[in-house]
Amino acid sequence: MGSKNDDKSVPTASPVTTGVSTTGISRKDFLKGSALAMLGVASAGTLAEAQSRPESNTVPVESCRHEGWSWETKPAPIPAAEIKNTITADVVVIGAGLSGFVAALSAKERGADVVIIDKNATYAARGGHITAFNSKVHARLGIKNDYRQTLRDWIAWAQGKVKEELLWEFGHKSGACMDWLIDQVEPRGLKVTLWGGYYKGPDYTENPVTHFFYKEASEFDYKNGIATGTGNPVLMETLEQIVKERGIRLDYKTKAVQLVRDGSGPVTAVIAGRKGNYTRYAARKSIIIATGCYASNDEMKRRYSPYSLAVDSQIYFPNKCNTGDGHIMAMQIGGAMQRQEPHGAAVHLESGAASYGFLHVNALGQRWKNEDVNTQSKSVTKALQPKGIAWSIYDRHGLDQVKQQVDAGIAGGLFYGQMFQRMGAPFDIEMERHLLEQDIKVGKVVTADSIEELARKMDVPVDKFVATVNRYNKLVANKNDVDFGKRAELLTAIVDAPFYAGRLISTLLSMAGGLRTNVNCEVLDAEDQPVPHLYATGAAGGDFFANDYPTLCPGTNHGRCVTFGRIAGIVAAGGSVDLIPSLDI
Ligand SMILES: Cc1cc2nc3c(=O)[nH]c(=O)nc-3n(C[C@H](O)[C@H](O)[C@H](O)COP(=O)(O)OP(=O)(O)OC[C@H]3O[C@@H](n4cnc5c(N)ncnc54)[C@H](O)[C@@H]3O)c2cc1C
């Protein structure tokens, strides 16, 4: 089921691009060869479900004004006559995503009787990068990471506005939580390694903390643009089997609509299902909100993160399930949102061409930045360019230069296609060539035998573009980027045909702000007091990020699903966070 914008060409799908000639690529094709290819997304959501963002990339001032947000009107309690069934468990988990499955299994392990409900017909899975510090994979591969330095960098990225105790708890517990996850799925044939393609340059640094799972028989060749047998689709498939085998009741197609709380007492139940035929899921101990983020709720984005509206596209699997239901239900019975605003948004160059570290130009044919930065920064600053347009420019030697840089450890990161490059495996240039060919086929990359012809295909002013390329080549020859300060070893000339221009497309993946919580994952109220018996985990939880989504540990969204999913499950079942081993500190 495609969105109504599926058949629009990418440049016309957003007013951002108005006035620029189209490349004739449908958004569907665009996404087919990109998001799935880059992220190895398969199953549990189809490509056609990808959604586009037709709105302007400039956020109108009035959109940020308080307008009486819909969730501020507390709904009337659902009448008892409309509740036809009651199902009782110790712990009720709302949401069958990574955080929900981890929480449910952890609660079950503590002896709780657990039920999971989800509004979709299947679990939620996407991507595959999962951050954890000092897991058994690190020990096996002999890799050390100074988690203290990494967390200090993370806090600096957030301008210090995160709840630090959550980050340090993640630092201490994520390794043990990852080890637990590995112990669940390894006996069922899944393998795990670290992502070797992380950025190793000196300026913007990523860290070797990104785990991913894959099937023994996986092919890492990205044929047809998809790396099959890798990432969270295979992880979640396996976790679902375990959930079922351990006797956890899993009710799909069951939408939670209202939490039940008597005054300032504990939360006792969640009402779910359809109007007139609801089921009360009563919790003897607790309810865990694991409903994901709110990236598909425009009103919430206007309220909490207006900059997240300035993107070219948006994807999620299953499509649009991330509407902030859990946040809203919690706020309506007294829970509070995190204090820090704006909320971060994970925006990557997911749906366009690979950006690499080459010359980037805007719609005026002008260079606009030091290109040696992460995909998040490129994505969010691209929106500040005229018409929100950006291209990455290179010549015949481009991919060889990328390989040299990645293999030499001076570049890398979330800027190219090999999201499942195993630690120790070299950059696979044949795979990258294959991806480039696909991008050319669908029009994400245009090629030409002269710089002038390339400019015409990009629909940028020819004279300006030629001058920009000449200027850049001069900086390269001088080994000194006096314009934007890029490191000399990343300066590569654009001289030999064919020339390439890759169109960069920013994509909103998920929102990174959520409910106010403490280190036990308890939902807090406006006075920072726990709402009794209510927990939030995964992307529904807040205070972990501030302002922006940091990419220095690729996979932090999933990383917190695992660590805080485990903490929420254990504590909600009556256990203590101390049951999870900490790093030696
Ligand atoms: C294409 C793509 C790739 C990504 N890749 C990565 C990556 O590699 N690494 C990373 O860290 N992050 C990645 N992310 C972000 C990451 O997937 C999410 O932030 C994270 O997985 C959220 O997990 P969750 O368990 O909190 O929620 P979800 O996975 O969204 O699960 C929430 C579940 O709750 C259900 N639900 C919602 N409302 C209700 C309701 N009212 N009643 C019942 N059920 C409800 C939903 O149907 C859903 O199944 C990616 C995002 C995208 C879009």
XYZ file of C-alpha atoms and ligand atoms in Angstrom:
638
model
C 0.000 0.000 0.000
C 1.786 3.097 -1.160
C 1.339 6.585 0.129
C -0.478 8.965 -2.138
C 2.795 10.644 -3.012
C 4.531 7.497 -4.121
C 4.374 8.262 -7.770
C 5.605 11.800 -7.631
C 9.148 12.329 -8.758
C 11.468 13.112 -5.919
C 12.225 16.668 -6.919
C 8.585 17.622 -7.176
C 7.473 15.690 -4.129
C 8.633 18.474 -1.911
C 8.419 22.196 -2.421
C 12.014 22.153 -1.254
C 12.954 21.240 -4.763
C 10.560 23.350 -6.757
C 12.221 25.002 -9.709
C 14.829 22.330 -10.177
C 14.459 20.022 -13.095
C 13.364 16.534 -12.288
C 15.467 13.515 -12.844
C 12.335 11.532 -13.503
C 12.803 9.171 -10.605
C 9.735 8.039 -8.766
C 9.958 8.200 -4.998
C 9.200 4.524 -4.895
C 12.251 3.713 -7.020
C 14.287 6.124 -5.042
C 13.488 4.407 -1.816
C 13.745 0.953 -3.285
C 17.394 1.308 -4.105
C 18.262 3.278 -1.048
C 16.697 2.895 2.347
C 16.410 -0.822 1.994
C 19.815 -1.155 0.449
C 21.521 1.018 2.993
C 19.823 -0.520 5.952
C 19.219 -4.081 4.950
C 15.597 -3.676 5.778
C 13.488 -6.640 4.872
C 10.257 -8.333 5.910
C 8.018 -6.791 8.569
C 7.172 -3.858 6.353
C 7.267 -3.345 2.666
C 8.992 -0.817 0.563
C 5.759 0.538 -0.762
C 4.887 1.460 2.783
C 7.549 4.126 2.780
C 6.022 7.501 3.150
C 6.990 10.861 1.776
C 7.025 14.292 3.308
C 5.271 16.608 0.931
C 5.378 19.634 3.225
C 7.700 22.559 2.782
C 11.069 22.335 4.404
C 10.702 25.755 5.896
C 8.815 25.633 9.152
C 6.339 28.484 9.358
C 6.755 30.551 12.495
C 3.109 30.139 13.421
C 3.507 26.368 13.405
C 5.625 26.642 16.545
C 3.031 28.631 18.468
C 0.908 27.007 21.113
C -2.371 26.156 19.506
C -4.076 23.935 22.059
C -2.551 20.588 21.361
C -5.044 17.810 20.823
C -3.592 15.558 23.521
C -4.153 18.242 26.157
C -7.856 17.434 26.084
C -8.236 14.451 28.337
C -10.604 11.916 26.812
C -13.586 10.686 28.813
C -13.070 7.260 30.360
C -14.182 4.486 28.047
C -17.597 3.305 29.304
C -17.609 -0.062 31.046
C -20.329 -1.230 28.653
C -17.904 -1.003 25.754
C -15.351 -3.237 27.469
C -16.258 -6.770 26.549
C -13.274 -8.746 27.878
C -10.643 -8.603 30.564
C -7.238 -10.204 30.297
C -5.054 -10.080 33.379
C -1.293 -10.451 33.585
C 1.470 -9.339 35.929
C 3.053 -7.164 33.272
C 1.407 -5.740 30.163
C 3.765 -4.558 27.431
C 2.358 -2.197 24.806
C 4.348 -2.532 21.582
C 6.017 -5.466 19.820
C 9.189 -3.697 18.718
C 12.727 -4.399 19.877
C 12.230 -2.658 23.221
C 8.900 -4.413 23.796
C 10.229 -7.914 23.092
C 13.325 -7.356 25.243
C 11.193 -5.958 28.087
C 8.686 -8.817 27.873
C 11.371 -11.520 27.853
C 13.183 -9.867 30.762
C 9.994 -9.620 32.821
C 9.154 -13.231 32.032
C 12.609 -14.298 33.144
C 11.837 -12.720 36.547
C 8.833 -15.000 36.855
C 6.164 -12.558 35.689
C 3.155 -13.558 33.684
C 3.448 -11.277 30.619
C 1.226 -10.195 27.746
C 2.255 -8.067 24.758
C -0.217 -6.150 22.624
C 0.497 -4.408 19.323
C -1.772 -2.516 16.967
C -0.151 -4.043 13.885
C -0.435 -7.529 12.473
C 3.254 -8.190 13.084
C 6.267 -7.022 15.074
C 8.263 -3.921 14.148
C 11.748 -4.299 12.647
C 14.111 -2.109 10.680
C 17.804 -1.362 10.284
C 20.192 -3.389 12.377
C 22.832 -1.291 14.106
C 22.782 -1.734 17.893
C 25.131 0.123 20.237
C 26.622 -1.515 23.311
C 29.828 -0.880 25.194
C 32.280 -3.649 25.991
C 30.165 -6.672 25.169
C 31.471 -10.191 24.715
C 31.873 -9.362 21.013
C 34.400 -6.708 21.948
C 36.267 -9.238 24.066
C 36.197 -11.813 21.268
C 37.490 -9.350 18.689
C 39.998 -7.793 21.087
C 38.492 -4.328 20.656
C 38.487 -1.782 23.449
C 36.405 1.349 23.605
C 36.777 4.066 26.188
C 33.087 4.401 27.006
C 33.749 7.317 29.332
C 35.235 9.407 26.543
C 32.442 8.351 24.189
C 29.789 9.408 26.689
C 31.525 12.712 27.343
C 31.497 13.352 23.584
C 27.820 12.391 23.450
C 26.991 14.767 26.287
C 28.937 17.527 24.539
C 26.975 16.888 21.308
C 23.800 17.420 23.374
C 25.263 20.607 24.869
C 25.026 18.907 28.222
C 21.229 18.926 28.167
C 20.644 15.195 28.566
C 19.843 13.410 31.802
C 23.363 12.203 32.395
C 22.477 9.393 34.777
C 20.632 7.635 31.940
C 23.704 7.811 29.721
C 26.042 6.541 32.413
C 23.660 3.722 33.195
C 23.719 2.866 29.494
C 27.523 3.009 29.657
C 27.616 0.592 32.571
C 24.881 -1.866 31.592
C 24.716 -1.999 27.791
C 27.498 -4.597 27.475
C 25.753 -7.057 29.811
C 22.395 -6.433 28.141
C 23.893 -7.114 24.721
C 25.502 -10.298 26.081
C 22.095 -11.406 27.351
C 20.556 -10.745 23.926
C 23.308 -12.711 22.209
C 22.702 -15.601 24.596
C 19.036 -15.621 23.587
C 19.542 -15.756 19.838
C 22.914 -17.403 19.199
C 21.639 -20.902 20.021
C 19.040 -20.325 17.289
C 21.641 -19.749 14.609
C 22.093 -15.994 14.636
C 25.581 -14.593 14.527
C 26.734 -11.239 15.785
C 29.644 -8.988 14.983
C 30.625 -5.338 15.065
C 30.201 -2.963 12.159
C 33.645 -2.314 10.685
C 32.645 0.630 8.515
C 32.388 3.176 11.309
C 34.134 6.492 10.825
C 37.705 6.451 12.074
C 38.839 9.934 11.156
C 40.196 12.337 13.761
C 37.633 15.151 13.564
C 34.181 13.690 13.793
C 34.654 10.317 15.444
C 32.472 7.233 15.517
C 33.225 4.361 17.844
C 33.520 0.594 17.350
C 30.393 -0.127 19.389
C 27.887 -0.975 16.659
C 26.685 -4.586 16.816
C 24.550 -6.317 14.231
C 23.052 -9.772 13.900
C 23.016 -11.917 10.788
C 22.113 -15.375 9.690
C 24.920 -17.854 9.110
C 23.857 -18.159 5.476
C 23.712 -14.402 4.905
C 25.001 -12.906 1.747
C 26.659 -9.571 2.246
C 26.631 -8.703 -1.416
C 23.679 -6.300 -1.557
C 22.520 -7.855 -4.812
C 19.329 -6.117 -5.870
C 20.185 -3.450 -3.333
C 19.225 -5.506 -0.309
C 21.533 -7.273 2.116
C 19.373 -10.207 3.085
C 19.573 -12.189 6.295
C 20.982 -9.284 8.265
C 19.964 -6.833 10.946
C 16.820 -6.422 12.973
C 14.448 -8.240 10.618
C 16.244 -11.508 11.431
C 16.759 -10.547 15.072
C 13.084 -9.739 15.612
C 11.936 -12.859 13.782
C 14.019 -14.908 16.203
C 12.893 -12.971 19.271
C 9.264 -13.475 18.299
C 9.832 -17.261 18.238
C 11.352 -17.075 21.718
C 8.513 -14.896 23.019
C 5.989 -17.473 21.830
C 7.963 -20.454 23.101
C 8.251 -18.903 26.567
C 4.491 -18.655 26.824
C 4.169 -14.898 26.505
C 0.781 -14.020 25.117
C 1.153 -11.883 21.977
C -1.989 -10.101 20.812
C -1.476 -8.403 17.460
C -4.077 -6.123 15.865
C -4.820 -4.777 19.331
C -4.444 -1.039 19.645
C -4.007 0.445 23.117
C -6.224 3.498 23.448
C -6.391 4.485 27.126
C -4.494 3.889 30.340
C -6.543 3.404 33.495
C -5.481 5.316 36.594
C -7.603 6.323 39.546
C -6.537 9.847 40.532
C -2.935 9.801 41.690
C -2.976 6.050 42.313
C -1.178 3.410 40.295
C -1.897 2.657 36.655
C -3.884 -0.541 36.707
C -4.845 -1.371 33.133
C -4.816 -0.392 29.515
C -7.928 -0.481 27.361
C -7.298 -1.786 23.882
C -9.117 -2.796 20.752
C -11.948 -1.253 18.770
C -14.740 1.067 19.761
C -17.627 -0.850 21.241
C -15.565 -4.006 21.629
C -12.669 -3.162 23.880
C -10.550 -5.444 26.031
C -9.207 -4.390 29.409
C -5.628 -5.580 29.849
C -5.290 -5.458 33.604
C -1.823 -5.449 35.138
C -1.204 -6.911 38.574
C 2.233 -5.316 38.658
C 2.902 -2.869 35.840
C 2.440 -1.599 32.345
C 5.353 -0.922 30.015
C 4.996 1.584 27.202
C 7.137 0.398 24.289
C 5.209 2.098 21.508
C 8.143 3.684 19.679
C 8.471 7.307 18.638
C 6.122 9.913 17.167
C 7.728 10.597 13.771
C 4.407 9.959 12.026
C 2.542 12.479 14.177
C 2.936 15.914 12.579
C 1.237 17.732 15.425
C 3.717 16.337 17.940
C 6.618 17.222 15.652
C 5.347 20.796 15.398
C 5.127 20.980 19.168
C 8.389 19.286 20.154
C 10.754 19.396 17.209
C 9.861 21.781 14.371
C 13.169 21.184 12.625
C 12.181 17.567 12.045
C 9.575 18.813 9.553
C 12.311 20.160 7.289
C 13.148 16.854 5.639
C 12.792 15.508 2.115
C 11.307 12.154 3.071
C 10.353 9.878 5.911
C 10.304 6.119 6.352
C 9.293 3.661 9.035
C 8.405 -0.007 9.124
C 5.634 -0.921 9.671
C 4.394 2.179 7.947
C 3.313 5.049 10.200
C 2.925 2.930 13.316
C 5.000 5.518 15.219
C 2.316 8.043 16.066
C 3.280 8.734 19.675
C 0.297 6.829 21.114
C 2.206 5.808 24.228
C 3.446 9.337 24.913
C -0.073 10.685 24.588
C -1.747 8.028 26.727
C 0.845 8.585 29.458
C 0.506 12.377 29.375
C -3.259 12.048 29.685
C -2.971 10.251 33.023
C -0.267 12.495 34.497
C 3.028 11.505 32.872
C 5.290 14.305 31.621
C 7.434 14.778 28.568
C 11.172 15.338 28.956
C 11.973 18.958 29.765
C 14.600 19.582 27.134
C 13.382 20.921 23.792
C 13.603 20.745 20.889
C 13.596 16.980 20.831
C 16.216 15.376 18.634
C 15.268 13.756 15.344
C 17.282 11.035 13.626
C 17.659 12.418 10.103
C 20.076 10.672 7.765
C 20.879 10.850 4.042
C 19.039 7.574 3.725
C 17.067 7.835 0.542
C 19.423 9.566 -1.836
C 22.869 8.831 -3.187
C 25.863 8.053 -0.970
C 27.455 11.329 0.094
C 31.056 10.306 0.888
C 33.453 13.130 1.782
C 33.626 14.699 -1.681
C 32.819 18.220 -2.803
C 29.194 19.069 -1.989
C 27.343 21.791 -3.850
C 23.930 23.355 -3.482
C 21.294 24.389 -6.049
C 23.337 27.480 -6.882
C 26.310 25.318 -7.824
C 28.197 26.574 -4.782
C 30.122 24.724 -2.120
C 28.591 25.154 1.318
C 30.475 23.173 3.947
C 33.356 21.019 5.089
C 32.043 17.690 3.806
C 33.963 15.684 6.391
C 31.056 15.362 8.802
C 28.448 12.805 9.758
C 25.263 12.040 7.867
C 23.088 13.633 10.570
C 24.826 17.019 10.308
C 24.760 16.910 6.520
C 21.059 16.099 6.570
C 19.946 18.800 8.956
C 22.142 21.541 7.482
C 21.137 20.632 3.926
C 17.707 22.018 4.765
C 19.321 25.420 5.225
C 20.481 25.502 1.597
C 18.479 27.144 -1.188
C 15.585 24.834 -1.989
C 17.139 22.295 0.390
C 19.176 20.828 -2.451
C 22.627 19.253 -2.185
C 24.816 17.107 -4.419
C 28.053 15.156 -3.904
C 30.515 15.514 -6.801
C 33.367 13.177 -7.826
C 35.103 11.823 -10.861
C 36.119 8.468 -12.317
C 38.456 7.766 -9.378
C 35.842 8.502 -6.729
C 35.094 5.016 -5.480
C 38.772 4.018 -5.473
C 39.464 7.084 -3.384
C 36.702 6.113 -0.957
C 38.158 2.639 -0.632
C 41.633 4.021 0.038
C 40.262 6.374 2.672
C 38.109 3.761 4.406
C 40.798 1.064 4.353
C 43.360 3.570 5.619
C 41.029 4.455 8.483
C 40.762 8.138 7.662
C 37.097 8.162 6.623
C 33.985 5.980 6.675
C 30.789 6.107 8.645
C 27.175 6.320 7.672
C 27.938 7.885 4.318
C 28.042 4.917 1.982
C 26.194 1.720 1.216
C 27.914 -0.934 3.301
C 25.925 -0.843 6.496
C 26.782 -4.456 7.237
C 30.525 -4.378 6.623
C 31.806 -6.837 9.204
C 34.646 -5.858 11.482
C 37.873 -6.863 9.781
C 36.311 -7.177 6.319
C 37.759 -4.718 3.800
C 35.660 -2.113 2.031
C 34.060 -4.021 -0.830
C 34.561 -1.853 -3.882
C 32.698 -4.208 -6.200
C 29.650 -3.939 -3.981
C 29.929 -0.170 -3.938
C 30.217 -0.117 -7.749
C 27.123 -2.244 -7.940
C 25.245 0.180 -5.684
C 26.453 3.125 -7.779
C 25.182 1.461 -10.950
C 21.815 0.995 -9.307
C 21.770 4.631 -8.218
C 22.539 5.744 -11.754
C 19.774 3.525 -13.080
C 17.147 5.074 -10.835
C 18.524 8.593 -11.347
C 19.893 9.195 -7.870
C 23.294 9.750 -9.463
C 23.765 11.595 -12.745
C 26.909 11.245 -14.860
C 28.484 13.270 -17.651
C 31.674 13.510 -19.659
C 32.205 17.169 -18.898
C 31.649 19.392 -15.887
C 29.383 21.634 -17.962
C 27.185 18.734 -19.009
C 27.047 17.546 -15.403
C 25.887 21.008 -14.321
C 23.108 20.939 -16.906
C 21.946 17.515 -15.723
C 21.917 18.788 -12.141
C 20.145 21.934 -13.278
C 22.598 24.220 -11.480
C 24.091 27.384 -13.049
C 26.858 26.122 -15.342
C 29.300 29.012 -14.845
C 29.008 28.952 -11.086
C 29.404 25.186 -10.924
C 32.466 25.190 -13.199
C 34.011 27.927 -11.060
C 33.284 25.926 -7.893
C 34.918 22.787 -9.285
C 37.932 24.772 -10.512
C 38.267 26.441 -7.150
C 38.035 23.067 -5.394
C 40.678 21.554 -7.683
C 42.953 24.469 -6.807
C 42.501 23.780 -3.084
C 43.273 20.123 -3.777
C 46.458 21.032 -5.675
C 47.535 23.266 -2.792
C 46.569 20.577 -0.260
C 45.015 23.344 1.761
C 41.261 23.898 2.062
C 41.345 27.532 3.070
C 37.615 27.820 2.291
C 36.120 25.217 4.657
C 39.078 23.569 6.416
C 38.634 19.996 5.230
C 41.548 17.722 6.063
C 44.159 17.654 3.286
C 44.106 13.835 2.980
C 40.445 13.975 1.979
C 40.946 16.505 -0.816
C 40.636 14.686 -4.141
C 40.638 16.340 -7.565
C 37.671 16.249 -9.947
C 39.413 16.036 -13.302
C 38.835 12.767 -15.150
C 35.582 11.864 -16.870
C 33.127 10.414 -16.309
C 31.980 12.837 -13.638
C 29.336 11.961 -11.053
C 26.810 13.977 -9.078
C 24.890 12.150 -6.352
C 21.685 13.773 -5.141
C 21.476 13.865 -1.335
C 18.060 13.259 0.212
C 17.412 13.708 3.912
C 15.147 11.165 5.554
C 13.518 11.299 8.964
C 13.972 7.900 10.578
C 12.748 8.451 14.100
C 12.190 11.018 16.829
C 14.589 10.933 19.730
C 12.584 12.667 22.464
C 10.104 11.110 24.816
C 8.531 10.641 28.210
C 10.330 11.801 31.293
C 11.819 8.735 32.971
C 14.303 7.804 35.663
C 17.031 5.152 35.516
C 14.459 2.485 36.398
C 12.401 3.478 33.333
C 9.558 4.670 35.551
C 7.467 7.367 33.880
C 7.667 10.605 35.866
C 5.082 13.307 36.346
C 5.532 17.063 36.120
C 6.998 17.062 39.658
C 9.424 14.286 38.696
C 7.564 11.748 40.827
C 7.012 8.241 39.394
C 3.562 7.486 38.038
C 3.107 4.239 39.997
C 3.324 1.046 37.950
C 3.985 2.795 34.617
C 7.234 2.322 32.696
C 8.491 3.566 29.331
C 11.282 2.140 27.226
C 12.812 2.352 23.759
C 11.992 5.384 21.664
C 9.043 6.246 23.924
C 11.483 7.121 26.715
C 12.979 10.589 26.977
C 15.974 12.518 28.286
C 18.513 10.309 26.544
C 19.126 12.719 23.660
C 18.847 16.487 23.445
C 18.540 18.850 20.470
C 19.972 16.428 17.944
C 20.571 12.718 17.315
C 24.255 11.953 17.838
C 25.795 9.472 15.425
C 29.052 8.904 17.223
C 27.826 5.457 18.290
C 25.779 4.315 15.270
C 22.856 2.313 16.626
C 22.015 4.184 19.831
C 18.273 3.986 19.205
C 18.359 0.217 19.129
C 21.029 0.186 21.815
C 18.714 1.860 24.266
C 15.868 -0.459 23.266
C 17.994 -3.388 24.404
C 19.461 -1.861 27.567
C 16.401 0.009 28.799
C 14.063 -2.692 27.522
C 15.890 -5.101 29.785
C 15.900 -2.695 32.715
C 12.186 -1.898 32.301
C 11.260 -5.581 32.102
C 13.250 -6.559 35.176
C 12.095 -3.646 37.336
C 8.470 -3.848 36.182
C 8.447 -7.492 37.269
C 9.652 -6.528 40.728
C 13.412 -7.009 40.249
C 16.252 -4.530 40.580
C 18.468 -2.928 37.997
C 21.381 -4.232 40.083
C 20.642 -7.693 38.717
C 22.335 -6.525 35.513
C 26.130 -6.584 35.802
C 27.923 -3.264 35.405
C 31.221 -2.531 33.796
C 34.019 -2.371 36.354
C 34.110 1.219 37.425
C 14.558 2.547 8.066
C 15.028 2.734 9.472
C 16.214 2.169 9.878
C 16.669 2.347 11.167
N 17.848 1.781 11.522
C 18.304 1.937 12.766
C 19.526 1.326 13.161
O 20.169 0.609 12.395
N 19.935 1.526 14.438
C 19.217 2.260 15.337
O 19.624 2.395 16.482
N 18.049 2.821 14.987
C 17.572 2.676 13.743
N 16.367 3.218 13.395
C 15.507 3.798 14.458
C 14.972 2.677 15.338
O 14.486 1.613 14.541
C 13.870 3.103 16.298
O 14.166 4.297 16.930
C 13.685 2.032 17.384
O 13.737 0.774 16.883
C 12.407 2.112 18.089
O 12.169 0.870 18.715
P 10.988 0.729 19.729
O 10.960 -0.663 20.222
O 11.076 1.806 20.720
O 9.704 1.036 18.841
P 9.147 0.373 17.497
O 10.140 -0.501 16.873
O 8.602 1.470 16.694
O 7.983 -0.537 18.036
C 6.837 0.055 18.594
C 5.668 -0.877 18.414
O 4.566 -0.337 19.146
C 3.388 -0.503 18.385
N 2.399 0.481 18.819
C 2.439 1.821 18.670
N 1.334 2.381 19.176
C 0.573 1.375 19.670
C -0.691 1.300 20.305
N -1.431 2.393 20.527
N -1.147 0.089 20.689
C -0.445 -1.029 20.447
N 0.746 -1.035 19.821
C 1.255 0.160 19.444
C 3.843 -0.322 16.952
O 2.946 -0.921 16.057
C 5.212 -0.995 16.968
O 5.120 -2.335 16.610
C 15.912 3.082 12.100
C 14.699 3.657 11.704
C 14.263 3.477 10.395
C 12.971 4.082 9.992
